[in-house]
Short mmCIF file of C-alpha atoms and ligand atoms in Angstrom, two decimals:
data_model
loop_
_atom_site.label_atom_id
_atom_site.label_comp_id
_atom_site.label_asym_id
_atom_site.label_seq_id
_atom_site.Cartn_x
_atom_site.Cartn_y
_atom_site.Cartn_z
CA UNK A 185 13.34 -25.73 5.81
CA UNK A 186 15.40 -22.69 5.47
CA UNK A 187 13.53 -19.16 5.19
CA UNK A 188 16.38 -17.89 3.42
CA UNK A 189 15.98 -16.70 0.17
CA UNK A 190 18.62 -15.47 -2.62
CA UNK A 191 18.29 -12.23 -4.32
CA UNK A 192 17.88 -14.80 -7.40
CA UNK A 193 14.60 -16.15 -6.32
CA UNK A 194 13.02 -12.56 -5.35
CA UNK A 195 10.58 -10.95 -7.81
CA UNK A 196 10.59 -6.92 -8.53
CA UNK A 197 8.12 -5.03 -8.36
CA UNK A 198 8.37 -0.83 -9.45
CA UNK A 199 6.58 1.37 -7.98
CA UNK A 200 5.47 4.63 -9.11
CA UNK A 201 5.36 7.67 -6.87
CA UNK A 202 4.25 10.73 -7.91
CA UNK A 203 1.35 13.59 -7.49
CA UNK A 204 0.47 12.64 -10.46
CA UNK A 205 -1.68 16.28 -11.06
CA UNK A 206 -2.76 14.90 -14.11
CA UNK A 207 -1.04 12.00 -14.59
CA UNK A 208 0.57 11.78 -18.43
CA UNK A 209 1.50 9.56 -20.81
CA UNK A 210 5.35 10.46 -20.14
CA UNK A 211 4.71 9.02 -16.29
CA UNK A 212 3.29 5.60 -18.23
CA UNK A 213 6.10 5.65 -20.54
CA UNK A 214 8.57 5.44 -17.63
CA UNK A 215 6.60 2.29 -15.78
CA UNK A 216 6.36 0.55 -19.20
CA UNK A 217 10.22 0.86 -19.98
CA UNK A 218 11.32 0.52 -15.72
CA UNK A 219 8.86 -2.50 -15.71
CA UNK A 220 10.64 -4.04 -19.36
CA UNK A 221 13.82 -3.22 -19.03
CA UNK A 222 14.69 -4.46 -15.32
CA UNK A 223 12.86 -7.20 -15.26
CA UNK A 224 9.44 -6.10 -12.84
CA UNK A 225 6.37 -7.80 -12.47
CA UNK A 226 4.37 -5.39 -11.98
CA UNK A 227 4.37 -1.16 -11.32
CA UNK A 228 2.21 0.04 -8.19
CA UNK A 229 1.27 4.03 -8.90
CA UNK A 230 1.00 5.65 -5.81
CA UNK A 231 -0.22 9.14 -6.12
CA UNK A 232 0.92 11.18 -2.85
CA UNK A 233 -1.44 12.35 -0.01
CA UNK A 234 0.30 15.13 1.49
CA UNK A 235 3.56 15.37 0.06
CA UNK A 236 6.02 17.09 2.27
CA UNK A 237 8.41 18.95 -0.49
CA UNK A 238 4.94 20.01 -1.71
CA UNK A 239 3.89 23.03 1.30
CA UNK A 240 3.58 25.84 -1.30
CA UNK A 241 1.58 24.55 -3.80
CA UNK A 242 -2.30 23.65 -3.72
CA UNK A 243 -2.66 20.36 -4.84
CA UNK A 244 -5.27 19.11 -6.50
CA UNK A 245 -7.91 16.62 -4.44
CA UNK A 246 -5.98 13.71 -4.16
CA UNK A 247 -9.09 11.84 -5.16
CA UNK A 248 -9.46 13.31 -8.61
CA UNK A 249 -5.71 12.61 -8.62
CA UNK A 250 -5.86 9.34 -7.37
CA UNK A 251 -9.25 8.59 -10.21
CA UNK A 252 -7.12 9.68 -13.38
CA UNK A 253 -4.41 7.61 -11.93
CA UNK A 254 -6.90 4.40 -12.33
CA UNK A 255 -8.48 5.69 -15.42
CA UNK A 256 -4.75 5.91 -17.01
CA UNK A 257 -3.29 2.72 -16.04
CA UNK A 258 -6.59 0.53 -16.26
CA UNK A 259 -5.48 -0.61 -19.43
CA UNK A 260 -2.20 -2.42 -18.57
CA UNK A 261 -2.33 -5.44 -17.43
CA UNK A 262 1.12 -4.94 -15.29
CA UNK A 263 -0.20 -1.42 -13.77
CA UNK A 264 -1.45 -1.42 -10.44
CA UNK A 265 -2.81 1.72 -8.29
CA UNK A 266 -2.65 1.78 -4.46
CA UNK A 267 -4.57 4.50 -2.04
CA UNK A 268 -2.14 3.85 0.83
CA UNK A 269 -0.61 7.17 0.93
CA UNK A 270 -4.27 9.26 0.18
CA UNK A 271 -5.54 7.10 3.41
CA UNK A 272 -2.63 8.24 5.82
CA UNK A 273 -3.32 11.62 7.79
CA UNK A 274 -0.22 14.09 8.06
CA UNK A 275 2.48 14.05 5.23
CA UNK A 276 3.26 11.11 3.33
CA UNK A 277 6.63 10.03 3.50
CA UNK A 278 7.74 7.63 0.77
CA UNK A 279 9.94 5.99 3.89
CA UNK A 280 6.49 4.99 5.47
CA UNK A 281 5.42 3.49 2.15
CA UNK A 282 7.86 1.04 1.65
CA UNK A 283 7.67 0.16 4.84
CA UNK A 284 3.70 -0.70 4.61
CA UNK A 285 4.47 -2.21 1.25
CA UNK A 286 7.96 -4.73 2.85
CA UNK A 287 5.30 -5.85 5.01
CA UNK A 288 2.49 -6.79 3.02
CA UNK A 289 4.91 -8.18 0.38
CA UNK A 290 7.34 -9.89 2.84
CA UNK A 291 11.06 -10.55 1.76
CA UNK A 292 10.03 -12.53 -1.66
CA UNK A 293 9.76 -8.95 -3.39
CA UNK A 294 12.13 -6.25 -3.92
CA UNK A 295 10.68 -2.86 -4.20
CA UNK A 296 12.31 -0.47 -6.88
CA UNK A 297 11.04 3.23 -6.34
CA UNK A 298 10.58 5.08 -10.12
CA UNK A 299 11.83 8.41 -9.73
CA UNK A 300 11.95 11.56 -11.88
CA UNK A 301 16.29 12.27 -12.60
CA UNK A 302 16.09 16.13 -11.05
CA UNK A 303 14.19 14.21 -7.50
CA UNK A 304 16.88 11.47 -7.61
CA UNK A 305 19.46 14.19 -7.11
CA UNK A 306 18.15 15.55 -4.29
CA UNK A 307 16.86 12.39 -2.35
CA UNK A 308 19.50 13.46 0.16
CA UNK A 309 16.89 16.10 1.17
CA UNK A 310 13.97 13.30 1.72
CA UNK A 311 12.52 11.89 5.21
CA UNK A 312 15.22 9.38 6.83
CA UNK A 313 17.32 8.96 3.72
CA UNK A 314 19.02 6.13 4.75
CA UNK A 315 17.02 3.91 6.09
CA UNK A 316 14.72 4.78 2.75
CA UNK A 317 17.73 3.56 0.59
CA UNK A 318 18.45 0.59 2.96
CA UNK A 319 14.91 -0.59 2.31
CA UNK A 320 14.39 -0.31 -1.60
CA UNK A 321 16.33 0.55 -4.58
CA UNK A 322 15.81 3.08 -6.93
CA UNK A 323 15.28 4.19 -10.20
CA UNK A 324 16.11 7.72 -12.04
CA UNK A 325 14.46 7.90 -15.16
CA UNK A 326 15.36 10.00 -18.00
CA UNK A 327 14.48 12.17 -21.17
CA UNK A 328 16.73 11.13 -24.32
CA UNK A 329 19.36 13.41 -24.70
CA UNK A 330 19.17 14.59 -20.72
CA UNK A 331 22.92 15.12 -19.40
CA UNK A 332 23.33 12.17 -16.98
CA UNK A 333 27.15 13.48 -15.96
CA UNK A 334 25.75 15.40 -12.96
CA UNK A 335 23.49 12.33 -12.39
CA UNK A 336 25.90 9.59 -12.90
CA UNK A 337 28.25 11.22 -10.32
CA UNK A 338 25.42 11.29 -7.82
CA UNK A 339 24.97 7.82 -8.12
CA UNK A 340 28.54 7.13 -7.80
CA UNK A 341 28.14 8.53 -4.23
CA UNK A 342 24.80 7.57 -3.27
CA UNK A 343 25.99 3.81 -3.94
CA UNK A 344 29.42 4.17 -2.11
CA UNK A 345 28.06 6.20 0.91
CA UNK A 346 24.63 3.93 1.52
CA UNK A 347 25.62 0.85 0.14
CA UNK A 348 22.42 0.85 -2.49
CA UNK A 349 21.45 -0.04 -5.50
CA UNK A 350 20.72 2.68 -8.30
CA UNK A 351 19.88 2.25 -12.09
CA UNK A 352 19.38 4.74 -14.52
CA UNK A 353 16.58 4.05 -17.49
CA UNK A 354 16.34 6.75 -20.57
CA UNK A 355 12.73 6.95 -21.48
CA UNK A 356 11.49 8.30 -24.73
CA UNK A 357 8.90 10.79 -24.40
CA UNK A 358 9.18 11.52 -20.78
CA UNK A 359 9.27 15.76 -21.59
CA UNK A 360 5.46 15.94 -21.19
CA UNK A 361 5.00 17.71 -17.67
CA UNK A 362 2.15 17.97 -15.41
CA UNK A 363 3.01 21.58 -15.17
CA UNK A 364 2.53 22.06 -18.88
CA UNK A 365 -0.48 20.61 -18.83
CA UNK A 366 -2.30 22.42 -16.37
CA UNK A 367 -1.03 25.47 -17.77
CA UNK A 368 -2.30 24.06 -21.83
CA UNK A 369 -6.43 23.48 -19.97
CA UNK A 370 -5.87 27.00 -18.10
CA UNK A 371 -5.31 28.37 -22.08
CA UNK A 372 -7.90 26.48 -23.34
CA UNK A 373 -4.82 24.38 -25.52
CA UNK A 374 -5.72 20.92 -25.94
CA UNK A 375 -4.21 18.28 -24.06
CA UNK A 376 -4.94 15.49 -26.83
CA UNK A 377 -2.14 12.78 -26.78
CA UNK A 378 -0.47 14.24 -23.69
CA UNK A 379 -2.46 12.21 -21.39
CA UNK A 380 -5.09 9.44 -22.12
CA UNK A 381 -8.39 10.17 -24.02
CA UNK A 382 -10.06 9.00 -20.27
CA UNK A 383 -7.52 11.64 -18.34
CA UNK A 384 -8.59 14.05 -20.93
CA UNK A 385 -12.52 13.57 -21.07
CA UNK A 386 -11.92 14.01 -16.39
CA UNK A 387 -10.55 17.14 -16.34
CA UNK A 388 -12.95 18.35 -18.77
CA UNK A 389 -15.92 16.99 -16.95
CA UNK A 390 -14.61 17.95 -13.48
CA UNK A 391 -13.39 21.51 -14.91
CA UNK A 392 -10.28 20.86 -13.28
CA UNK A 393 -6.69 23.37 -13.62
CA UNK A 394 -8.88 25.90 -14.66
CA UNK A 395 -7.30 28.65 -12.64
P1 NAP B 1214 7.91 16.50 -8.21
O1 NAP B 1214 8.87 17.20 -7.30
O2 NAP B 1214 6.57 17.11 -8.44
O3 NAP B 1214 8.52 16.20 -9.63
C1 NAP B 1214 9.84 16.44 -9.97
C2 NAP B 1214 10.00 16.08 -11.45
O4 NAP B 1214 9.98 14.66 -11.59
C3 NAP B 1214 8.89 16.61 -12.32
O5 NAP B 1214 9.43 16.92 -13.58
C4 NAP B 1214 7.94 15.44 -12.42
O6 NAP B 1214 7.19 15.47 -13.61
C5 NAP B 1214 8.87 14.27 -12.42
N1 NAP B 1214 8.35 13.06 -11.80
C6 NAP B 1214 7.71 12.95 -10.63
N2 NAP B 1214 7.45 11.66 -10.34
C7 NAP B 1214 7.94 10.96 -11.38
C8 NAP B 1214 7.99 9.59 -11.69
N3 NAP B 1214 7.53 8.67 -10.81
N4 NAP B 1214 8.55 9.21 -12.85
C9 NAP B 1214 9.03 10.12 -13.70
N5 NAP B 1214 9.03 11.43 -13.46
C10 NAP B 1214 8.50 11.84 -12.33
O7 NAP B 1214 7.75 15.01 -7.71
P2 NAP B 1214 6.53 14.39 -7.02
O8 NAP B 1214 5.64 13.84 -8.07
O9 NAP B 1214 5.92 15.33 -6.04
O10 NAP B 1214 7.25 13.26 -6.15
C11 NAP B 1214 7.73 12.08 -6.72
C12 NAP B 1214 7.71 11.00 -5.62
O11 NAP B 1214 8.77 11.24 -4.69
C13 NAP B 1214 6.42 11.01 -4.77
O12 NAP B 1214 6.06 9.68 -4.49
C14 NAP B 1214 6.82 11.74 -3.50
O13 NAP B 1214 6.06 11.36 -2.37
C15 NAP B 1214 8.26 11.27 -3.36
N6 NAP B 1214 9.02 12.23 -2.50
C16 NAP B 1214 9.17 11.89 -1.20
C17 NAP B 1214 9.83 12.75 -0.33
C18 NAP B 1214 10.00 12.35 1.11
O14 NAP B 1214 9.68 11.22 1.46
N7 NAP B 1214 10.47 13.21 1.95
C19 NAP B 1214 10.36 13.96 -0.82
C20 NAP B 1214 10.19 14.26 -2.20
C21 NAP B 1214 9.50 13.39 -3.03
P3 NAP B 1214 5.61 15.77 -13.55
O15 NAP B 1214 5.44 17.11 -12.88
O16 NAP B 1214 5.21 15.77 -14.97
O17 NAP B 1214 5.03 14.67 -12.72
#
């Protein structure tokens, strides 16, 4: 029997990378219309350990990160969330990800990696891009209304220099930011349908992005 198998018979499955610091109904937006619109069976969230592009910037414990990540998608029956990149020491490379996930998955699956439009354009930037885009595809997702002309053109090349595949999905609502919202609980502003009411009640109880 032949182990061969056309792209036809492979299943998709997104997944979401992000800090997620809080995660926000914009990020679930983007799984829900990635997962509809190119035909997924599922989206994986994968809040980052140690993000490399990140060395500034105090994150918050990637446990709390990694909680409200559960708490948020635990009502979708297609949302998954993995601890693979919170368990690795040293900086979590989204290369070293898809790599642990081709393996557990095998060949049957074909990984598309969600990514924010602005981090798509600078992927050239990111840990071994080209074995990264040899090994998944990926997908820029956008605000309605975003100019995709800069975007598009990127694409253009990305696809004729690594030989990849690229999609772009608009996603309504996607301009809530994580940055906003730390910045609404350090005013004392409400975060009420910016995240979910479980997302919300966390970072009251842990008294987090106070200061
Ligand atoms: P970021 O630089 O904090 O975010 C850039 C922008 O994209 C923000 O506006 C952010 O919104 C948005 N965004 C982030 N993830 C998104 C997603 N999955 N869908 C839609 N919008 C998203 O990005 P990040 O969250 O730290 O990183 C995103 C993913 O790329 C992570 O998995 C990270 O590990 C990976 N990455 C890997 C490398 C590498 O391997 N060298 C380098 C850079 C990034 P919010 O602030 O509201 O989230």
């Amino acid at each position: 029997m032949s182990t061969f198998q056309s792209s036809e018979e492979r299943i998709r499955y997104a997944i979401m990378g992000g800090t997620f610091d809080p995660i926000h109904f914009g990020h679930l937006a983007a799984a829900e219309t990635v997962r509809e619109k190119l035909n997924c069976q599922k989206v994986i969230f994968i809040p980052s350990g140690n993000p490399p592009h990140k060395k500034g910037r105090v994150l918050t414990d990637s446990i709390h990160r990694y909680t409200m990540t559960v708490l948020a998608a635990n009502s979708n029956p297609y949302f998954e969330v993995s601890n693979i990149e919170m368990n690795r020491n040293g900086y979590s490379y989204t290369l070293d990800t898809i790599k642990e996930l081709n393996k557990y998955y095998g060949k049957k699956v074909e990984l598309l990696f969600i990514t924010g439009a602005d981090a798509l354009l600078e992927i050239e930037t990111w840990h071994k891009v080209d074995e990264l885009l040899r090994l998944c595809s990926f997908v820029a997702v956008t605000r309605p209304g975003y100019d995709k002309s800069k975007l598009e053109q990127k694409l253009l090349y990305l696809q004729s220099k690594y030989n990849v595949e690229l999609h772009i999905v608009d996603v309504p609502g996607l301009n809530i930011s994580s940055t906003d919202i730390r910045k609404r609980v350090r005013e004392g502003a409400s975060i009420r349908y910016l995240v979910s009411d479980a997302v919300e009640q966390y970072v009251f109880k842990y008294e987090l992005y106070r200061e």
